[in-house]
Amino acid sequence: MEIIAFGVQADERPLLVKAFAGRHQVRCLDVFLNRDTAPIAAGYEVVSVSVNAELRAEVLQELAAGGTKMIAQRSTGYNNIDLEAAADLGVTVGRVSSYSPYSVAEFAWGLAMAVNRRIVRAANRTRNFDFRLDGLLGRDLHGRTAGVLGTGKIGEAFTRIAHGFGMNLLGWDIAENPRCVELGMKYVPLDRLFAESDLISLHVPLMESTRHLIDAAALAAMKDDAILVNSSRGGLVDTAALVETLKAGRLAGVGLDVYEEEAGLFFFDKSLEVIHDDTLARLMTFGNVLVTSHQAYFTEDAVGQIIDATARNVEDYLAGRVNENTLVTPGQRPAAAR
């Protein structure tokens, strides 16, 4: 059969084709699946999408009407999919429940180090043969405190690196991770974590309960010279409140690989266009802010694991099987609804 895959990055394409070689053909598109592009999927039983797909009820209805019976999302998060609508339409939905946690954890640390040591500013200067050190003063992280929100696989990997730096460890999650506790992590309430942490890194999923977890009150509770890193989901941070915090001269640095309004912006070349998102445009003006385009997961290891899991999800669907990645099947309601 032929599978259609939306939102395929250039580096991802050969890996995706290879994963299905000898079994199925894959039509790879660089456009993302949304209301406007959904008609392209007509006639395809299996549709694969990226995390930036917009799979609201109306889009799912369009897909189902065109013959789509299975959606294989190439990501862990699935807050972009209306699972109730998929269940009502009899569409199977699969995701990738896990992949290399080191890809995201290591990138989060890359952001933290870059803003702490002013690496981007320094690199821009030296390209112009300006070798001054003015404005490049950073801080040792050894002996300081890292606050980790979410201590699952990625949060644990981040914590292990923080432990290697010799940092004090504070954690927050619905359940303690014993491996983090063994590293010396103390689980504390959010207000204490915000008040005592020099570096705060977000590794929780985006749900209604975590949306704008970092709001104006949370930002006010943080140290004036704290570093904030978000490599999880953009909606965890109230960006407008973050801008106001930065305008007040607070926070030593911010590293963001995600943005709450990134759909339609991230993964595209917008360099010749006028950006109408005033909040993002203002955020980009701060010298202590580093924004990257949702690339934390983008390593050979992680992408390979994501594609392998996606291929297995498709094969299991065709064989009538479910696995740990299955979110919805025609006979199964989404977990939240059961």
GROMACS .gro file of C-alpha atoms in nm:
model
  338
    1MET     CA    1   0.000   0.000   0.000
    2GLU     CA    2   0.101   0.364  -0.026
    3ILE     CA    3   0.124   0.577   0.288
    4ILE     CA    4   0.116   0.955   0.282
    5ALA     CA    5   0.336   1.138   0.531
    6PHE     CA    6   0.294   1.509   0.610
    7GLY     CA    7   0.549   1.748   0.760
    8VAL     CA    8   0.851   1.542   0.660
    9GLN     CA    9   1.183   1.720   0.711
   10ALA     CA   10   1.453   1.681   0.445
   11ASP     CA   11   1.683   1.487   0.679
   12GLU     CA   12   1.394   1.267   0.785
   13ARG     CA   13   1.276   1.168   0.436
   14PRO     CA   14   1.534   0.898   0.349
   15LEU     CA   15   1.495   0.737   0.692
   16LEU     CA   16   1.117   0.724   0.654
   17VAL     CA   17   1.135   0.573   0.305
   18LYS     CA   18   1.392   0.317   0.420
   19ALA     CA   19   1.182   0.211   0.719
   20PHE     CA   20   0.898   0.101   0.491
   21ALA     CA   21   1.113  -0.025   0.201
   22GLY     CA   22   1.005  -0.361   0.064
   23ARG     CA   23   0.665  -0.336   0.230
   24HIS     CA   24   0.500  -0.004   0.150
   25GLN     CA   25   0.561   0.307  -0.054
   26VAL     CA   26   0.569   0.641   0.125
   27ARG     CA   27   0.466   0.969  -0.033
   28CYS     CA   28   0.655   1.234   0.165
   29LEU     CA   29   0.528   1.591   0.179
   30ASP     CA   30   0.691   1.886   0.351
   31VAL     CA   31   0.356   2.057   0.411
   32PHE     CA   32   0.184   2.004   0.744
   33LEU     CA   33  -0.157   1.845   0.775
   34ASN     CA   34  -0.432   2.094   0.853
   35ARG     CA   35  -0.773   2.197   0.726
   36ASP     CA   36  -0.631   2.329   0.399
   37THR     CA   37  -0.408   2.030   0.320
   38ALA     CA   38  -0.635   1.750   0.443
   39PRO     CA   39  -0.790   1.694   0.095
   40ILE     CA   40  -0.448   1.576  -0.027
   41ALA     CA   41  -0.489   1.266   0.190
   42ALA     CA   42  -0.802   1.149   0.010
   43GLY     CA   43  -0.768   0.784  -0.086
   44TYR     CA   44  -0.493   0.705   0.166
   45GLU     CA   45  -0.584   0.455   0.435
   46VAL     CA   46  -0.279   0.540   0.647
   47VAL     CA   47  -0.168   0.896   0.710
   48SER     CA   48   0.147   0.984   0.904
   49VAL     CA   49   0.182   1.330   1.058
   50SER     CA   50   0.422   1.539   1.261
   51VAL     CA   51   0.350   1.708   1.593
   52ASN     CA   52   0.256   2.031   1.411
   53ALA     CA   53  -0.043   1.870   1.241
   54GLU     CA   54  -0.381   2.023   1.324
   55LEU     CA   55  -0.613   1.730   1.384
   56ARG     CA   56  -0.926   1.894   1.512
   57ALA     CA   57  -1.263   1.729   1.460
   58GLU     CA   58  -1.327   1.899   1.126
   59VAL     CA   59  -0.991   1.782   0.988
   60LEU     CA   60  -1.050   1.428   1.112
   61GLN     CA   61  -1.392   1.428   0.948
   62GLU     CA   62  -1.230   1.529   0.619
   63LEU     CA   63  -0.974   1.252   0.650
   64ALA     CA   64  -1.230   0.987   0.741
   65ALA     CA   65  -1.453   1.090   0.451
   66GLY     CA   66  -1.153   1.043   0.221
   67GLY     CA   67  -1.094   0.689   0.342
   68THR     CA   68  -0.832   0.739   0.614
   69LYS     CA   69  -0.855   0.473   0.883
   70MET     CA   70  -0.522   0.513   1.063
   71ILE     CA   71  -0.317   0.815   1.176
   72ALA     CA   72   0.043   0.750   1.276
   73GLN     CA   73   0.181   1.056   1.453
   74ARG     CA   74   0.559   1.081   1.464
   75SER     CA   75   0.584   1.233   1.810
   76THR     CA   76   0.520   1.165   2.176
   77GLY     CA   77   0.282   1.453   2.243
   78TYR     CA   78  -0.068   1.431   2.100
   79ASN     CA   79  -0.247   1.737   2.238
   80ASN     CA   80  -0.300   1.840   1.874
   81ILE     CA   81  -0.538   1.547   1.811
   82ASP     CA   82  -0.905   1.536   1.903
   83LEU     CA   83  -0.907   1.175   2.024
   84GLU     CA   84  -1.279   1.179   2.101
   85ALA     CA   85  -1.355   1.275   1.742
   86ALA     CA   86  -1.116   1.010   1.611
   87ALA     CA   87  -1.291   0.745   1.822
   88ASP     CA   88  -1.634   0.856   1.698
   89LEU     CA   89  -1.511   0.834   1.338
   90GLY     CA   90  -1.356   0.490   1.386
   91VAL     CA   91  -1.003   0.613   1.311
   92THR     CA   92  -0.709   0.439   1.479
   93VAL     CA   93  -0.448   0.678   1.620
   94GLY     CA   94  -0.094   0.586   1.718
   95ARG     CA   95   0.194   0.791   1.849
   96VAL     CA   96   0.555   0.732   1.956
   97SER     CA   97   0.540   0.688   2.331
   98SER     CA   98   0.915   0.723   2.379
   99TYR     CA   99   1.242   0.786   2.201
  100SER     CA  100   1.593   0.885   2.305
  101PRO     CA  101   1.545   1.107   2.612
  102TYR     CA  102   1.905   1.220   2.577
  103SER     CA  103   1.828   1.411   2.257
  104VAL     CA  104   1.599   1.656   2.437
  105ALA     CA  105   1.784   1.659   2.769
  106GLU     CA  106   2.119   1.733   2.604
  107PHE     CA  107   1.967   2.008   2.391
  108ALA     CA  108   1.804   2.164   2.697
  109TRP     CA  109   2.148   2.178   2.851
  110GLY     CA  110   2.282   2.329   2.531
  111LEU     CA  111   2.028   2.610   2.564
  112ALA     CA  112   2.110   2.656   2.933
  113MET     CA  113   2.484   2.680   2.869
  114ALA     CA  114   2.440   2.906   2.567
  115VAL     CA  115   2.238   3.166   2.756
  116ASN     CA  116   2.445   3.137   3.075
  117ARG     CA  117   2.778   3.187   2.898
  118ARG     CA  118   2.644   3.426   2.630
  119ILE     CA  119   2.773   3.198   2.355
  120VAL     CA  120   2.553   3.331   2.074
  121ARG     CA  121   2.646   3.691   2.153
  122ALA     CA  122   3.014   3.596   2.168
  123ALA     CA  123   2.999   3.408   1.837
  124ASN     CA  124   2.829   3.700   1.663
  125ARG     CA  125   3.097   3.935   1.793
  126THR     CA  126   3.393   3.726   1.692
  127ARG     CA  127   3.254   3.689   1.339
  128ASN     CA  128   3.306   4.065   1.321
  129PHE     CA  129   3.651   4.032   1.483
  130ASP     CA  130   3.525   4.190   1.805
  131PHE     CA  131   3.704   3.999   2.080
  132ARG     CA  132   3.595   4.201   2.384
  133LEU     CA  133   3.455   4.025   2.690
  134ASP     CA  134   3.218   4.306   2.790
  135GLY     CA  135   2.872   4.169   2.862
  136LEU     CA  136   2.978   3.803   2.842
  137LEU     CA  137   3.007   3.732   3.214
  138GLY     CA  138   2.841   3.403   3.307
  139ARG     CA  139   2.823   3.195   3.626
  140ASP     CA  140   2.951   2.858   3.740
  141LEU     CA  141   2.661   2.615   3.766
  142HIS     CA  142   2.855   2.388   4.000
  143GLY     CA  143   2.710   2.426   4.349
  144ARG     CA  144   2.399   2.606   4.229
  145THR     CA  145   2.046   2.465   4.221
  146ALA     CA  146   1.864   2.307   3.928
  147GLY     CA  147   1.485   2.285   3.942
  148VAL     CA  148   1.340   2.016   3.717
  149LEU     CA  149   0.968   2.023   3.643
  150GLY     CA  150   0.877   1.676   3.526
  151THR     CA  151   1.110   1.388   3.608
  152GLY     CA  152   1.013   1.124   3.356
  153LYS     CA  153   1.268   0.984   3.114
  154ILE     CA  154   1.376   1.322   2.972
  155GLY     CA  155   1.367   1.495   3.310
  156GLU     CA  156   1.573   1.215   3.458
  157ALA     CA  157   1.832   1.245   3.181
  158PHE     CA  158   1.847   1.622   3.242
  159THR     CA  159   1.886   1.557   3.614
  160ARG     CA  160   2.177   1.317   3.559
  161ILE     CA  161   2.360   1.586   3.364
  162ALA     CA  162   2.287   1.841   3.638
  163HIS     CA  163   2.425   1.594   3.890
  164GLY     CA  164   2.739   1.569   3.678
  165PHE     CA  165   2.776   1.945   3.700
  166GLY     CA  166   2.765   1.916   4.078
  167MET     CA  167   2.436   2.099   4.120
  168ASN     CA  168   2.182   2.077   4.398
  169LEU     CA  169   1.866   1.912   4.267
  170LEU     CA  170   1.501   2.008   4.323
  171GLY     CA  171   1.217   1.828   4.148
  172TRP     CA  172   0.843   1.856   4.096
  173ASP     CA  173   0.614   1.589   3.954
  174ILE     CA  174   0.297   1.398   4.034
  175ALA     CA  175   0.515   1.103   4.140
  176GLU     CA  176   0.875   1.084   4.256
  177ASN     CA  177   1.130   0.913   4.034
  178PRO     CA  178   1.342   0.693   4.264
  179ARG     CA  179   1.639   0.719   4.028
  180CYS     CA  180   1.634   1.096   4.066
  181VAL     CA  181   1.605   1.061   4.442
  182GLU     CA  182   1.916   0.841   4.437
  183LEU     CA  183   2.098   1.130   4.269
  184GLY     CA  184   2.006   1.354   4.560
  185MET     CA  185   1.693   1.521   4.422
  186LYS     CA  186   1.448   1.666   4.672
  187TYR     CA  187   1.086   1.685   4.559
  188VAL     CA  188   0.934   2.013   4.672
  189PRO     CA  189   0.625   2.227   4.606
  190LEU     CA  190   0.637   2.452   4.302
  191ASP     CA  191   0.670   2.774   4.501
  192ARG     CA  192   0.983   2.647   4.675
  193LEU     CA  193   1.131   2.520   4.350
  194PHE     CA  194   1.077   2.858   4.184
  195ALA     CA  195   1.218   3.050   4.480
  196GLU     CA  196   1.536   2.844   4.523
  197SER     CA  197   1.635   2.735   4.171
  198ASP     CA  198   1.907   2.907   3.971
  199LEU     CA  199   1.820   2.703   3.663
  200ILE     CA  200   1.466   2.583   3.586
  201SER     CA  201   1.399   2.333   3.309
  202LEU     CA  202   1.055   2.217   3.193
  203HIS     CA  203   0.990   1.852   3.104
  204VAL     CA  204   0.618   1.803   3.165
  205PRO     CA  205   0.351   1.727   2.901
  206LEU     CA  206   0.105   1.993   2.789
  207MET     CA  207  -0.241   1.936   2.939
  208GLU     CA  208  -0.509   2.169   3.066
  209SER     CA  209  -0.359   2.131   3.413
  210THR     CA  210  -0.012   2.236   3.293
  211ARG     CA  211  -0.104   2.504   3.041
  212HIS     CA  212   0.069   2.827   3.145
  213LEU     CA  213   0.229   2.647   3.435
  214ILE     CA  214   0.486   2.924   3.410
  215ASP     CA  215   0.259   3.225   3.442
  216ALA     CA  216   0.309   3.574   3.585
  217ALA     CA  217   0.291   3.447   3.943
  218ALA     CA  218   0.543   3.170   3.879
  219LEU     CA  219   0.781   3.412   3.708
  220ALA     CA  220   0.747   3.658   3.997
  221ALA     CA  221   0.843   3.382   4.239
  222MET     CA  222   1.169   3.307   4.056
  223LYS     CA  223   1.504   3.458   4.138
  224ASP     CA  224   1.586   3.775   3.945
  225ASP     CA  225   1.890   3.603   3.798
  226ALA     CA  226   1.733   3.261   3.729
  227ILE     CA  227   1.769   3.084   3.396
  228LEU     CA  228   1.454   2.936   3.241
  229VAL     CA  229   1.465   2.662   2.976
  230ASN     CA  230   1.168   2.510   2.793
  231SER     CA  231   1.227   2.221   2.553
  232SER     CA  232   0.891   2.052   2.614
  233ARG     CA  233   0.578   2.233   2.490
  234GLY     CA  234   0.529   2.602   2.421
  235GLY     CA  235   0.197   2.622   2.600
  236LEU     CA  236   0.364   2.557   2.934
  237VAL     CA  237   0.483   2.919   2.937
  238ASP     CA  238   0.266   3.231   2.929
  239THR     CA  239   0.482   3.413   2.676
  240ALA     CA  240   0.318   3.752   2.729
  241ALA     CA  241   0.398   3.728   3.101
  242LEU     CA  242   0.751   3.622   3.017
  243VAL     CA  243   0.798   3.929   2.798
  244GLU     CA  244   0.680   4.156   3.080
  245THR     CA  245   0.922   3.982   3.318
  246LEU     CA  246   1.212   4.037   3.080
  247LYS     CA  247   1.113   4.400   3.023
  248ALA     CA  248   1.142   4.448   3.397
  249GLY     CA  249   1.506   4.338   3.374
  250ARG     CA  250   1.452   4.006   3.547
  251LEU     CA  251   1.593   3.659   3.461
  252ALA     CA  252   1.955   3.604   3.363
  253GLY     CA  253   1.860   3.408   3.054
  254VAL     CA  254   1.583   3.220   2.876
  255GLY     CA  255   1.624   2.931   2.634
  256LEU     CA  256   1.316   2.828   2.437
  257ASP     CA  257   1.297   2.547   2.183
  258VAL     CA  258   0.918   2.572   2.173
  259TYR     CA  259   0.665   2.855   2.158
  260GLU     CA  260   0.293   2.845   2.234
  261GLU     CA  261   0.199   2.997   1.895
  262GLU     CA  262   0.464   2.817   1.692
  263ALA     CA  263   0.219   2.651   1.450
  264GLY     CA  264   0.258   2.810   1.108
  265LEU     CA  265   0.595   2.960   1.206
  266PHE     CA  266   0.834   2.690   1.322
  267PHE     CA  267   0.976   2.463   1.050
  268PHE     CA  268   0.914   2.733   0.786
  269ASP     CA  269   1.140   2.996   0.628
  270LYS     CA  270   0.984   3.326   0.728
  271SER     CA  271   1.297   3.535   0.672
  272LEU     CA  272   1.146   3.735   0.385
  273GLU     CA  273   0.807   3.789   0.547
  274VAL     CA  274   0.665   4.034   0.797
  275ILE     CA  275   0.610   3.857   1.129
  276HIS     CA  276   0.271   3.956   1.268
  277ASP     CA  277   0.320   3.784   1.603
  278ASP     CA  278   0.414   4.085   1.815
  279THR     CA  279   0.482   3.874   2.124
  280LEU     CA  280   0.738   3.655   1.947
  281ALA     CA  281   0.892   3.957   1.774
  282ARG     CA  282   0.935   4.132   2.111
  283LEU     CA  283   1.078   3.819   2.267
  284MET     CA  284   1.345   3.804   1.997
  285THR     CA  285   1.472   4.152   2.088
  286PHE     CA  286   1.609   4.048   2.427
  287GLY     CA  287   1.981   3.975   2.420
  288ASN     CA  288   1.953   3.714   2.697
  289VAL     CA  289   1.688   3.509   2.513
  290LEU     CA  290   1.768   3.225   2.275
  291VAL     CA  291   1.486   3.078   2.063
  292THR     CA  292   1.532   2.768   1.849
  293SER     CA  293   1.278   2.601   1.622
  294HIS     CA  294   1.159   2.288   1.806
  295GLN     CA  295   1.473   2.092   1.724
  296ALA     CA  296   1.558   1.936   2.061
  297TYR     CA  297   1.444   1.591   1.946
  298PHE     CA  298   1.624   1.619   1.611
  299THR     CA  299   1.915   1.376   1.636
  300GLU     CA  300   1.991   1.073   1.421
  301ASP     CA  301   1.923   0.848   1.718
  302ALA     CA  302   1.588   0.997   1.816
  303VAL     CA  303   1.452   1.042   1.465
  304GLY     CA  304   1.552   0.686   1.378
  305GLN     CA  305   1.368   0.554   1.684
  306ILE     CA  306   1.062   0.768   1.606
  307ILE     CA  307   1.044   0.637   1.250
  308ASP     CA  308   1.100   0.275   1.355
  309ALA     CA  309   0.818   0.304   1.609
  310THR     CA  310   0.593   0.466   1.347
  311ALA     CA  311   0.659   0.180   1.106
  312ARG     CA  312   0.575  -0.072   1.378
  313ASN     CA  313   0.254   0.116   1.460
  314VAL     CA  314   0.145   0.091   1.098
  315GLU     CA  315   0.230  -0.279   1.072
  316ASP     CA  316   0.045  -0.355   1.395
  317TYR     CA  317  -0.259  -0.165   1.269
  318LEU     CA  318  -0.260  -0.360   0.943
  319ALA     CA  319  -0.232  -0.686   1.139
  320GLY     CA  320  -0.516  -0.588   1.372
  321ARG     CA  321  -0.289  -0.551   1.672
  322VAL     CA  322  -0.253  -0.275   1.930
  323ASN     CA  323   0.062  -0.181   2.117
  324GLU     CA  324   0.178   0.065   2.382
  325ASN     CA  325   0.164   0.346   2.126
  326THR     CA  326  -0.203   0.300   2.037
  327LEU     CA  327  -0.420   0.587   2.158
  328VAL     CA  328  -0.750   0.506   1.989
  329THR     CA  329  -0.894   0.214   1.793
  330PRO     CA  330  -1.248   0.173   1.653
  331GLY     CA  331  -1.336  -0.036   1.958
  332GLN     CA  332  -1.145   0.165   2.218
  333ARG     CA  333  -1.220   0.507   2.358
  334PRO     CA  334  -0.933   0.739   2.454
  335ALA     CA  335  -0.812   0.678   2.809
  336ALA     CA  336  -0.937   1.015   2.936
  337ALA     CA  337  -1.290   0.927   2.829
  338ARG     CA  338  -1.304   0.579   2.983
   0.00000   0.00000   0.00000
